[in-house]
Coordinates of C-alpha atoms in Angstrom, one line a residue:
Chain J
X237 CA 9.9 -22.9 -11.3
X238 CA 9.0 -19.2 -10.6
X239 CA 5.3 -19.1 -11.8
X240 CA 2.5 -18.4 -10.3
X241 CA 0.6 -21.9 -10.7
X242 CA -2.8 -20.6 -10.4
X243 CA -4.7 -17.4 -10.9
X244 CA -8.4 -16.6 -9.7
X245 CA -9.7 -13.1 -9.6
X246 CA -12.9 -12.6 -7.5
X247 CA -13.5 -9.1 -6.8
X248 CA -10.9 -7.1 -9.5
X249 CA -12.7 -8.8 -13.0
X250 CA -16.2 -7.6 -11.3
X251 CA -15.7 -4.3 -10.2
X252 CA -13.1 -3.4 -12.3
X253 CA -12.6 -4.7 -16.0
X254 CA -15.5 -2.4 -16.9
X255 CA -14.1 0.7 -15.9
X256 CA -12.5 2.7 -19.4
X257 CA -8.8 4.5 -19.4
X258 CA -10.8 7.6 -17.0
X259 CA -8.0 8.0 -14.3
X260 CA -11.4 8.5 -12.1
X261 CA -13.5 5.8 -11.4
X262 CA -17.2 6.1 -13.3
X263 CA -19.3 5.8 -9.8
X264 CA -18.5 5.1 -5.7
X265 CA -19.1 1.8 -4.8
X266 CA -22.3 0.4 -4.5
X267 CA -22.3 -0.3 -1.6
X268 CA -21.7 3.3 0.0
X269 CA -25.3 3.4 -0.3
X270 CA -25.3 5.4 2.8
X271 CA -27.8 6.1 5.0
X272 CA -30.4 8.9 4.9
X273 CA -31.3 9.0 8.6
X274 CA -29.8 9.9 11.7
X275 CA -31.2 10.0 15.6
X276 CA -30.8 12.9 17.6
X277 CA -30.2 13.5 20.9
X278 CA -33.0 15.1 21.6
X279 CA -35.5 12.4 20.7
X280 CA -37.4 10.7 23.3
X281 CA -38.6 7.8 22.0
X282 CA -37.5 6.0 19.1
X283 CA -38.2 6.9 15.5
X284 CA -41.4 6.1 13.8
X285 CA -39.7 4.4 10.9
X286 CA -40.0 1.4 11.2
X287 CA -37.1 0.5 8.9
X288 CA -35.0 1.1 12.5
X289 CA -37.0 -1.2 14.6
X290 CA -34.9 -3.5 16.6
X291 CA -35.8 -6.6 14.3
X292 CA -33.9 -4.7 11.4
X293 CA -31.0 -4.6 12.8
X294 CA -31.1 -8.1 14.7
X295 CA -31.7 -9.6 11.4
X296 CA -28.3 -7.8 9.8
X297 CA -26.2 -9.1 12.7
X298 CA -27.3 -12.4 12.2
X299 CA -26.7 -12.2 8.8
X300 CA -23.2 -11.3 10.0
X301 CA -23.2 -7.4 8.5
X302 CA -22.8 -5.1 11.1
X303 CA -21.0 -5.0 14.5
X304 CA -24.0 -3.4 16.3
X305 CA -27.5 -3.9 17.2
X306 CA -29.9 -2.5 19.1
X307 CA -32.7 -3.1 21.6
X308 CA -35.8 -0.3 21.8
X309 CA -37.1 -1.5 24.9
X310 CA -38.6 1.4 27.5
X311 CA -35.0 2.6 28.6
X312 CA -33.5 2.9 24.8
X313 CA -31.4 0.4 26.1
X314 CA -28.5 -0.2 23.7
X315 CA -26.1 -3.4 23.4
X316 CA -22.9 -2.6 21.5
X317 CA -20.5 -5.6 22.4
X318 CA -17.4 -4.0 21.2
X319 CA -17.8 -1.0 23.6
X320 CA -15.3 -0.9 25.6
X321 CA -16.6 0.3 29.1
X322 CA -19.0 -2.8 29.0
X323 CA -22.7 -3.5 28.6
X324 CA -25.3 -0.8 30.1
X325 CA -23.4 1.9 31.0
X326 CA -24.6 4.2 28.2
X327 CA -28.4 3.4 28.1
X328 CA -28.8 7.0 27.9
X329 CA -26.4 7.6 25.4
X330 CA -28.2 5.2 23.3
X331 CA -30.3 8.2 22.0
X332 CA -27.9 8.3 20.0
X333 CA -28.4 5.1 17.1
X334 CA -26.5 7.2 14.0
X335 CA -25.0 10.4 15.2
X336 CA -24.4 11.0 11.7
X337 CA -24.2 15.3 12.2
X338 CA -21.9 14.6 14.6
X339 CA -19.3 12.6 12.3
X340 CA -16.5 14.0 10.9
X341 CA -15.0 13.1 7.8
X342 CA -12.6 14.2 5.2
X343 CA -9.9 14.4 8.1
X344 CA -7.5 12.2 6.0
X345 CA -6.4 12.6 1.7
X346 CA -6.5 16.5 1.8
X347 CA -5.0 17.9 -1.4
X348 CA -3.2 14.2 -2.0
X349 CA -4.2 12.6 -5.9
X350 CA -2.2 9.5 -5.6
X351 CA 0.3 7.9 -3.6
X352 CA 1.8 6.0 -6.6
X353 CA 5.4 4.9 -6.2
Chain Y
X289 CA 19.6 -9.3 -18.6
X290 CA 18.1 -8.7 -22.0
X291 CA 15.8 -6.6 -23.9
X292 CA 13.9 -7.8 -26.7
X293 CA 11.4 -6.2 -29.2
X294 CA 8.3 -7.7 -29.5
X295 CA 5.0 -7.5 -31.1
X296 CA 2.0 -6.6 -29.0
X297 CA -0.9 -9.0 -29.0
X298 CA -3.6 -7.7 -31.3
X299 CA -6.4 -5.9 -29.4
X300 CA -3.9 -5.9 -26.3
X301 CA -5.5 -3.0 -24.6
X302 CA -8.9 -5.6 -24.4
X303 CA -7.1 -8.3 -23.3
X304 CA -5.6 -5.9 -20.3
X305 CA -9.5 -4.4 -19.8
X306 CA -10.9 -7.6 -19.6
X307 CA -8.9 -8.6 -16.3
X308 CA -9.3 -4.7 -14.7
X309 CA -6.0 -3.0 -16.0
X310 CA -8.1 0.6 -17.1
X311 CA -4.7 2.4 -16.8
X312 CA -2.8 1.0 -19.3
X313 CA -2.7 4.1 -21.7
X314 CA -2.5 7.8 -19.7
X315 CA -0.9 10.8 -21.8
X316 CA 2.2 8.5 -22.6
X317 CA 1.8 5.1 -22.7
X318 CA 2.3 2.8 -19.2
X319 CA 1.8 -0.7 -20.3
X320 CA 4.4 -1.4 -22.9
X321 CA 4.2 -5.1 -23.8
X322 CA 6.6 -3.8 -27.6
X323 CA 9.1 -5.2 -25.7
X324 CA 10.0 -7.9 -23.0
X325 CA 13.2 -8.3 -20.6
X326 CA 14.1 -11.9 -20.4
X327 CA 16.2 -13.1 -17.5
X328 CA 18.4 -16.5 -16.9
X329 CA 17.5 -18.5 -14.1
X330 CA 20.8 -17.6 -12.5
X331 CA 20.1 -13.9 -12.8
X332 CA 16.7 -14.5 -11.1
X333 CA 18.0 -16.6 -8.4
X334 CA 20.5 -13.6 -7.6
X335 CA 17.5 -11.3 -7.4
X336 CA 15.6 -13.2 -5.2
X337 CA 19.0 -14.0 -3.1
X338 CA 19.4 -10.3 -2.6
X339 CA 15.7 -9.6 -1.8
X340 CA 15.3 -12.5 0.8
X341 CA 18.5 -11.0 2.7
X342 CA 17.8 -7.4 2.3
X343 CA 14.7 -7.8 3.8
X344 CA 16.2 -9.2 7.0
X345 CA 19.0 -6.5 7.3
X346 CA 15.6 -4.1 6.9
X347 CA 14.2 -5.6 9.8
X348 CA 17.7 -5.5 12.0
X349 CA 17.7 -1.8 10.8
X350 CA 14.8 -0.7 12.2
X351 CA 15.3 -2.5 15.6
X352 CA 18.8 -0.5 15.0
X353 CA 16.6 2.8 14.8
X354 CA 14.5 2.1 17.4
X355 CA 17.2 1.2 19.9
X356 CA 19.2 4.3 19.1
X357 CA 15.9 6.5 19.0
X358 CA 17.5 7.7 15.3
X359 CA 13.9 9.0 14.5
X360 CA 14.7 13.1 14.1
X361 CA 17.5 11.7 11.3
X362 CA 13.9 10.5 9.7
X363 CA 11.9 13.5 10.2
X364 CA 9.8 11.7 12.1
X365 CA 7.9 13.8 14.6
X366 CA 7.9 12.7 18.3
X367 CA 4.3 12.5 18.8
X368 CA 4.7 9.5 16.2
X369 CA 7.0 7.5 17.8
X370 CA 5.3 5.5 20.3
X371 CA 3.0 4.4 17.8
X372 CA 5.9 3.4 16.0
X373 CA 7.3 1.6 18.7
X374 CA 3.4 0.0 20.0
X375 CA 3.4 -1.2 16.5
X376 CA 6.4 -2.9 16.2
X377 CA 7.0 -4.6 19.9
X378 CA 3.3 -5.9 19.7
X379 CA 4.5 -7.3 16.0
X380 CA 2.2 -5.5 13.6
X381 CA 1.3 -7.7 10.9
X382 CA 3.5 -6.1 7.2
X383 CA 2.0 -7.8 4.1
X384 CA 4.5 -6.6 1.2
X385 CA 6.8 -4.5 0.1
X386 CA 8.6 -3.3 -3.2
X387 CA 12.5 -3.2 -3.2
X388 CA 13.8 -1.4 -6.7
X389 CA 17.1 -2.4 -7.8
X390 CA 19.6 -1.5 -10.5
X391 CA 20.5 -4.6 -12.6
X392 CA 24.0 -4.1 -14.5
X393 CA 26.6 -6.3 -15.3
X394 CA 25.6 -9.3 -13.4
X395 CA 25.9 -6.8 -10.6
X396 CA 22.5 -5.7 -8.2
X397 CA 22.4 -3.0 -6.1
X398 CA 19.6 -1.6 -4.4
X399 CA 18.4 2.1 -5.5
X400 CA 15.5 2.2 -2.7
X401 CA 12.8 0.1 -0.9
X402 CA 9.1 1.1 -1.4
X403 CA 7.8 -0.5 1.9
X404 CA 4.9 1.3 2.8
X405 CA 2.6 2.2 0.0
X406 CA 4.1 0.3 -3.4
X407 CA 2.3 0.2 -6.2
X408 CA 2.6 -1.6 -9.7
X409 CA 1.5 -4.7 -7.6
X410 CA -1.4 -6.1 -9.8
X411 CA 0.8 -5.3 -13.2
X412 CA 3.0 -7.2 -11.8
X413 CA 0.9 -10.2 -10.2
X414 CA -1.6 -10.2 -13.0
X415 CA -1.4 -8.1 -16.2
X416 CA 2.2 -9.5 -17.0
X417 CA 1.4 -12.9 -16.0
X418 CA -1.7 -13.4 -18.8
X419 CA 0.8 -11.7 -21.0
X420 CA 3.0 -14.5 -20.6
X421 CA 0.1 -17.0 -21.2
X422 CA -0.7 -15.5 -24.8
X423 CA 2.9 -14.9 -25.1
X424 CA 4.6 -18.2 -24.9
X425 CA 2.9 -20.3 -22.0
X426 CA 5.8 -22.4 -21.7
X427 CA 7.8 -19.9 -20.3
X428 CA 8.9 -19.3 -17.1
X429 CA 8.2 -16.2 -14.5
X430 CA 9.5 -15.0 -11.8
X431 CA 6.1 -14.1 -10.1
X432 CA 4.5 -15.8 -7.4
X433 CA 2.8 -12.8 -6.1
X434 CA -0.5 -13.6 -6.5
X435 CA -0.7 -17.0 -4.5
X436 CA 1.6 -15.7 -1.8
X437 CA -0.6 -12.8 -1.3
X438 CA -3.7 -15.1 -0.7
X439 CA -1.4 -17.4 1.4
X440 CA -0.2 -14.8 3.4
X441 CA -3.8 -12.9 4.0
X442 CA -4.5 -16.6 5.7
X443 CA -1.9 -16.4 7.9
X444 CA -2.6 -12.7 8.8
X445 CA -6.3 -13.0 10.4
X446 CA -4.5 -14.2 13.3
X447 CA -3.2 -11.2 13.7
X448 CA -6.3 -9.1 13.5
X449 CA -8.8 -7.9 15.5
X450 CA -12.2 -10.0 15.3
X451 CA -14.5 -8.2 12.4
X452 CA -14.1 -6.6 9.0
X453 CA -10.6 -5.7 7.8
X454 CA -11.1 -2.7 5.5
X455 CA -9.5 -1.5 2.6
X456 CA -8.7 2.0 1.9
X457 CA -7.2 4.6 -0.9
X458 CA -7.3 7.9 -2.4
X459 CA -10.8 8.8 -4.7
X460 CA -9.8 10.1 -8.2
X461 CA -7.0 7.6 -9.0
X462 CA -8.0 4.5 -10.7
X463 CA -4.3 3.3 -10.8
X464 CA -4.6 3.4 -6.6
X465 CA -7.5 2.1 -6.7
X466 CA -6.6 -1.3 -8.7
X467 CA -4.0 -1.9 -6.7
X468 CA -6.3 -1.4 -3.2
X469 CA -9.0 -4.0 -5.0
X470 CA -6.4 -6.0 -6.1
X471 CA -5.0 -6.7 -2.9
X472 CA -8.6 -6.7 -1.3
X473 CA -9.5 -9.6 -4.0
X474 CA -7.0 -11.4 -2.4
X475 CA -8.0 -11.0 1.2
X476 CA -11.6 -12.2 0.4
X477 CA -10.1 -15.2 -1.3
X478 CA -8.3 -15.9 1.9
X479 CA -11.6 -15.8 3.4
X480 CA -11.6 -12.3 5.3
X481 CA -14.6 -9.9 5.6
X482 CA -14.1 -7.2 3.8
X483 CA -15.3 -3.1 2.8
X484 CA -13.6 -0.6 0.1
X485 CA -14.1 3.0 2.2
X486 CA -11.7 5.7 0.4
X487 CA -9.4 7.2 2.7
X488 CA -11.3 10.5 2.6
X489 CA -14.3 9.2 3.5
X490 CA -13.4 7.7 6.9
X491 CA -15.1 9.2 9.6
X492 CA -14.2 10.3 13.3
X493 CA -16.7 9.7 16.1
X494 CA -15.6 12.0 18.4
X495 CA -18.1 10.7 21.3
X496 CA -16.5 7.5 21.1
X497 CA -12.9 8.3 19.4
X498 CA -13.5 6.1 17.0
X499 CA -12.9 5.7 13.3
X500 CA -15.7 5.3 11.7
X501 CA -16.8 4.0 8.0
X502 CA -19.4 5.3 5.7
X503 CA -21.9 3.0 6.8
X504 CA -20.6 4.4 10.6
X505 CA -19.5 1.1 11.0
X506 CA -16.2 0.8 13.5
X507 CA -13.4 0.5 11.8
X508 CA -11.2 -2.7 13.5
X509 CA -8.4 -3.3 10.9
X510 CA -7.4 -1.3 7.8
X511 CA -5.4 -2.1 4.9
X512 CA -4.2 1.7 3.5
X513 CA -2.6 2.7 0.1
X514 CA -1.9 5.8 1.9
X515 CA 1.7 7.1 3.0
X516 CA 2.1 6.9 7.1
X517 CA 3.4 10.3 6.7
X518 CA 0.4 12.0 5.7
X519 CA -1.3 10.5 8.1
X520 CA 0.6 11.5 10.5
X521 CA 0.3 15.1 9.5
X522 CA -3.4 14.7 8.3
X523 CA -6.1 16.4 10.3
X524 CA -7.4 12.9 12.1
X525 CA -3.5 12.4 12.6
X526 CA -3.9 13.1 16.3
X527 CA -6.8 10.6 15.9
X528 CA -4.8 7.9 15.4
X529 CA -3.3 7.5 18.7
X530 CA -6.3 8.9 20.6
X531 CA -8.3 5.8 18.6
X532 CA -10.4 3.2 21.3
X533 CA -10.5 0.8 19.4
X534 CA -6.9 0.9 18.5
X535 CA -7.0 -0.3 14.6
X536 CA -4.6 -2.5 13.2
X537 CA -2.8 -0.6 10.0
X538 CA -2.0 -2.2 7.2
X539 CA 1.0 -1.2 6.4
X540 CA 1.9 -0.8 10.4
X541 CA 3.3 2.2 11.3
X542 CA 7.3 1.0 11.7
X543 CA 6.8 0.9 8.3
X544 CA 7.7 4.3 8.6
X545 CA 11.4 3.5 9.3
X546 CA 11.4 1.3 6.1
X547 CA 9.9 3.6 3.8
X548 CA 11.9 6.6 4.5
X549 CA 14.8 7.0 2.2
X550 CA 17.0 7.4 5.5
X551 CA 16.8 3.8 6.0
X552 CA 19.6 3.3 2.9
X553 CA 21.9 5.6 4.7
X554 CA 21.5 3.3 8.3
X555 CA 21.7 -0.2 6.3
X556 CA 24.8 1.2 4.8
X557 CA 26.4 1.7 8.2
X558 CA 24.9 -1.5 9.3
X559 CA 26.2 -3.6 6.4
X560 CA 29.1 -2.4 4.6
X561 CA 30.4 -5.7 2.9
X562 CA 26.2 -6.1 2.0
X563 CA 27.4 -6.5 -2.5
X564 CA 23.9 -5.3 -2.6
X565 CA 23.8 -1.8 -0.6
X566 CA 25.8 1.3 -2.4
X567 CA 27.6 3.9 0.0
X568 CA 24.9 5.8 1.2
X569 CA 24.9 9.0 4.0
X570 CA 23.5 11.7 5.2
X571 CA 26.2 13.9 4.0
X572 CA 28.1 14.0 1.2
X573 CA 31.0 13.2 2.1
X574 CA 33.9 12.0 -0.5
X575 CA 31.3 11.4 -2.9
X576 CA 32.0 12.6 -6.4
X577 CA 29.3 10.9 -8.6
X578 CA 26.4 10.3 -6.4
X579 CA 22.1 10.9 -5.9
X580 CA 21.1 13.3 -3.7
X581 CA 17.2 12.0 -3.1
X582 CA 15.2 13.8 -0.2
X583 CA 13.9 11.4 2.6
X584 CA 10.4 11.4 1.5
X585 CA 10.1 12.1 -2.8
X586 CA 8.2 9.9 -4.6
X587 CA 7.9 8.9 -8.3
X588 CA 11.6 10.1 -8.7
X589 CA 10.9 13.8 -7.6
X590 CA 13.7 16.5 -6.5
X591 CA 16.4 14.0 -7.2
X592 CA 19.7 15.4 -8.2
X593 CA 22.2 13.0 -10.1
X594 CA 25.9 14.3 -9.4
X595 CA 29.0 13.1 -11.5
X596 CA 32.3 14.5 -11.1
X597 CA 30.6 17.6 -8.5
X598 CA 28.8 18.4 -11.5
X599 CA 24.3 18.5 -11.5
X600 CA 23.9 16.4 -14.2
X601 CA 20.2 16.0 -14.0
X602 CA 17.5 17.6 -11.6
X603 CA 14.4 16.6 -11.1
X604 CA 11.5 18.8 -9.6
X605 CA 9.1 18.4 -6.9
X606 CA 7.7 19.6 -3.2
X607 CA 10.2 17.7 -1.7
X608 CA 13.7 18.6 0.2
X609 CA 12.6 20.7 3.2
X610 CA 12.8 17.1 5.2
X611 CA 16.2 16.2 4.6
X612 CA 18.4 14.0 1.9
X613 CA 20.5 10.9 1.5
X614 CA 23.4 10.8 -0.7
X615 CA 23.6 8.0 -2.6
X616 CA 27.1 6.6 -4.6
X617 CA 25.7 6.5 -8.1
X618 CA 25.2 3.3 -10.3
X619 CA 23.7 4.0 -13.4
X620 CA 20.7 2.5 -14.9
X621 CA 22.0 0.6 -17.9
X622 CA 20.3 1.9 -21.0
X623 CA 18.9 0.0 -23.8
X624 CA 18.6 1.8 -27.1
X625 CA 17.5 5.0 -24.6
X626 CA 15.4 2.7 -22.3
X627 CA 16.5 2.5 -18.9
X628 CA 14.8 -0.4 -17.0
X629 CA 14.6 0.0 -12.8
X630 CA 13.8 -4.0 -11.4
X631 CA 10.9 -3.5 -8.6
X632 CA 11.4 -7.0 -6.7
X633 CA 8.5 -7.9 -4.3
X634 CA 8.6 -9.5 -1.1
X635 CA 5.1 -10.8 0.4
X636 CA 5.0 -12.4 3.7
X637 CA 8.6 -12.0 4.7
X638 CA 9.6 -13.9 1.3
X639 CA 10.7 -12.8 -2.4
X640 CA 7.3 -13.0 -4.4
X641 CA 8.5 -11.8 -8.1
X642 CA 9.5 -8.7 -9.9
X643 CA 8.0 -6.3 -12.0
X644 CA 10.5 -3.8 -14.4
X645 CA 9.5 0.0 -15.1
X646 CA 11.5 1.7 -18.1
X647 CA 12.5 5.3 -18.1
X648 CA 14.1 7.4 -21.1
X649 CA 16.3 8.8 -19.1
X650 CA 17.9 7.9 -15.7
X651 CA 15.7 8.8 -12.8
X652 CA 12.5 6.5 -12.8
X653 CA 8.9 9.2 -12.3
X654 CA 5.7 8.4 -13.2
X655 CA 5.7 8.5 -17.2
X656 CA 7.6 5.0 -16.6
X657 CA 6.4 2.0 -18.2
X658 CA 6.2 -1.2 -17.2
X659 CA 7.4 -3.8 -19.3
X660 CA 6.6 -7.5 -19.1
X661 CA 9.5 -10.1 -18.1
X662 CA 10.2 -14.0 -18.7
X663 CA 13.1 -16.6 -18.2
X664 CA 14.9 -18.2 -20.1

């Protein structure tokens, strides 16, 4: 027997089966909700918004979301595990909590429409 | 091998929306469920034969490639290579791949071997197979594609790095993007974290040489429907090897080797007495009735079908400047003007199923349908 014996489609019949015969999809995903603010290196001391506090972001890492969280304690002390030249070295770096004018993007798809084959 | 005319279910384009197929109809129609191939058992077991052994000679090619440091008969640049070569000696995790064979006269020979970005994956996997089930469920399939791909997602976190394992393709092209979710469906169902970023929206931290998502979340592991050779030659190419975090690619980068047409010239040195590999160079040699296809065309572009030292059909395209393989001819066989190329999958090192695209003429592009398949 060649068949497949059982088929169960989590994500595809959700995010897909509404979409028409548009080659381009109706919206981006929802969740590239992205976000508005970004910290600059020139702050001193930590935003006033307290949608950034360091609660916020404790509470998405235990929920398992992000890889990152942060501390505001006096020194703007930041703990990113995954950094690899260990824990501390970059307290003063840690100005920076979403560098987001200092992303750059778009460096990959230029001028491609599809890849089908 | 046969073709048979059929009628399509009623309201078939709702039953294909209703499991996420939107690109079933573009100017010409793709899903073309007027007909079906049907198969003997035999003839299946002789495709999944060949696949199962052509995929080993494709791995003892490129550790052929790599050994001989063939990669300028590839057009691969230099500055590539030892990502190539990182990839493959610290084993790189490939999930699938897409061979495409011609099917005549109880006779298979393989035309090329999609390895890096194939697409026609969730036709295959799903639309056919709920064909099937309001066609005759009693039938047979070959198609095992779906359960292999969540079977082989499971065996694949090992080889990951701890966190999310993203998924990326290009914006604009809902046929990309099916197959990226479909493939992503399965991951999840194997139990792994997962995030759709499109591939223009990944990001470049430059303070930490990292790649970032939209979020600005690191990017770990990445599962692309993007070619490794544009990449490569992309702005963040440069990136790639400069990256801290050192992201495992979905396809990996030997993939390269594989996906290159150049690869069906070496597996033709390799394996001469292979009944499934036609005489292929670099040159044209004694070749009188052969393909000339450039090392990297896709969707049957700037392919030039010789018989007799005669063009007999030319296809155009951007591609060329990198080089060509010449390829003995074998003919699509035609029926009633439909020429059907067999596109057989392996997932997870094994033969997974097939899916058939039908051309009016003899070079498979991307007004090709894709017809539906049982056995017998």
């Amino acid at each position: 027997m060649k068949r497949s014996k059982q088929v169960k489609l989590v994500l595809i019949t959700a995010a897909l089966a509404s979409c028409n015969r548009n080659m381009s999809p109706a919206g981006e995903d929802p969740s590239y909700t992205s976000d508005p603010v970004y910290y600059d290196k020139t702050m001193k001391q930590p935003l006033a918004d307290t949608a950034y506090d360091s609660t916020h972001y404790l509470n998405q890492q235990a929920s398992g979301s992000p890889l990152w969280y942060y501390s505001f304690n006096p020194n703007w002390y930041l703990y990113y595990p995954y950094f690899p030249y260990g824990y501390g070295l970059y307290s003063q770096q840690a100005l920076i909590i979403q560098d987001k004018k200092n992303i750059a993007r778009k460096g990959f798809g230029f001028g491609a429409t599809t890849v089908s084959a | 091998m046969q073709r048979i005319k059929t009628a399509p279910r009623h309201h078939w384009q709702e039953a294909v929306e209703k499991i996420g197929f939107g690109f079933h109809s573009l100017d010409v129609p793709y899903w073309d469920e007027s007909a079906y191939y049907s198969f003997t058992m035999r003839e299946i077991d002789l495709i999944e034969k060949a696949t199962a052994e052509l995929w080993e000679k494709c791995l003892i090619a490129v550790q052929h490639v790599m050994d001989h440091h063939l990669y300028a008969q590839f057009h691969i640049p230099e500055n590539i290579v030892p990502l190539i070569v990182k990839s493959w000696e610290e084993d790189h995790p490939s999930i699938y791949g897409r061979f495409d064979f011609c099917f005549k006269n109880n006779i298979l020979k393989l035309l090329e071997f999609n390895a890096d970005t194939p697409t026609s994956l969730y036709e295959a996997g799903i639309v056919q197979w709920y064909w099937l089930q309001d066609f005759d469920a009693s039938k047979d399939q070959f198609n095992s594609i779906h359960e292999k791909l969540v079977a082989y997602w499971k065996v694949l976190k090992d080889y990951l790095h701890p966190g999310t394992l993203h998924f990326s393709c290009l914006k604009e092209t809902l046929e990309d993007l099916t197959n990226a979710e479909y493939i992503r469906d399965c991951a999840i169902q194997a139990g792994l974290d997962t995030q759709l970023v499109f591939i223009d929206d990944i990001g470049w931290e430059p303070d930490r040489q990292i790649f970032v998502d939209l979020d600005n979340k690191p990017i770990q592991n990445l599962f692309k429907l993007y070619p490794w050779e544009w990449l490569a030659t992309d702005e963040f190419g440069p990136n790639i090897l400069a990256d801290r975090n050192q992201v495992k690619w979905i396809e990996p980068a030997w993939k390269m080797i594989l996906s290159n047409k150049a690869i069906l010239a070496v597996l033709w040195e390799l394996f001469p007495d292979c009944p499934y590999l036609l005489p292929t160079y670099f040159e044209k040699k004694n070749l009188l009735n052969y393909a000339r296809k450039p090392l990297l065309s896709r969707e049957g572009a700037n392919i030039d079908l010789v018989i007799n030292n005669t063009t007999l059909l030319q296809t155009s395209g951007e591609y060329g400047e990198e080089g060509y393989i010449y390829q003995q001819l074998f003919e699509l066989p035609a029926y009633e003007g439909n020429y059907p190329v067999i596109g057989s999958w392996v997932i997870g090192q094994e033969p997974a199923g097939i899916g058939i695209r039908e051309s009016d003429g003899l070079i498979t592009n991307n007004l090709s349908r894709f017809v539906p398949h049982l056995i017998n």
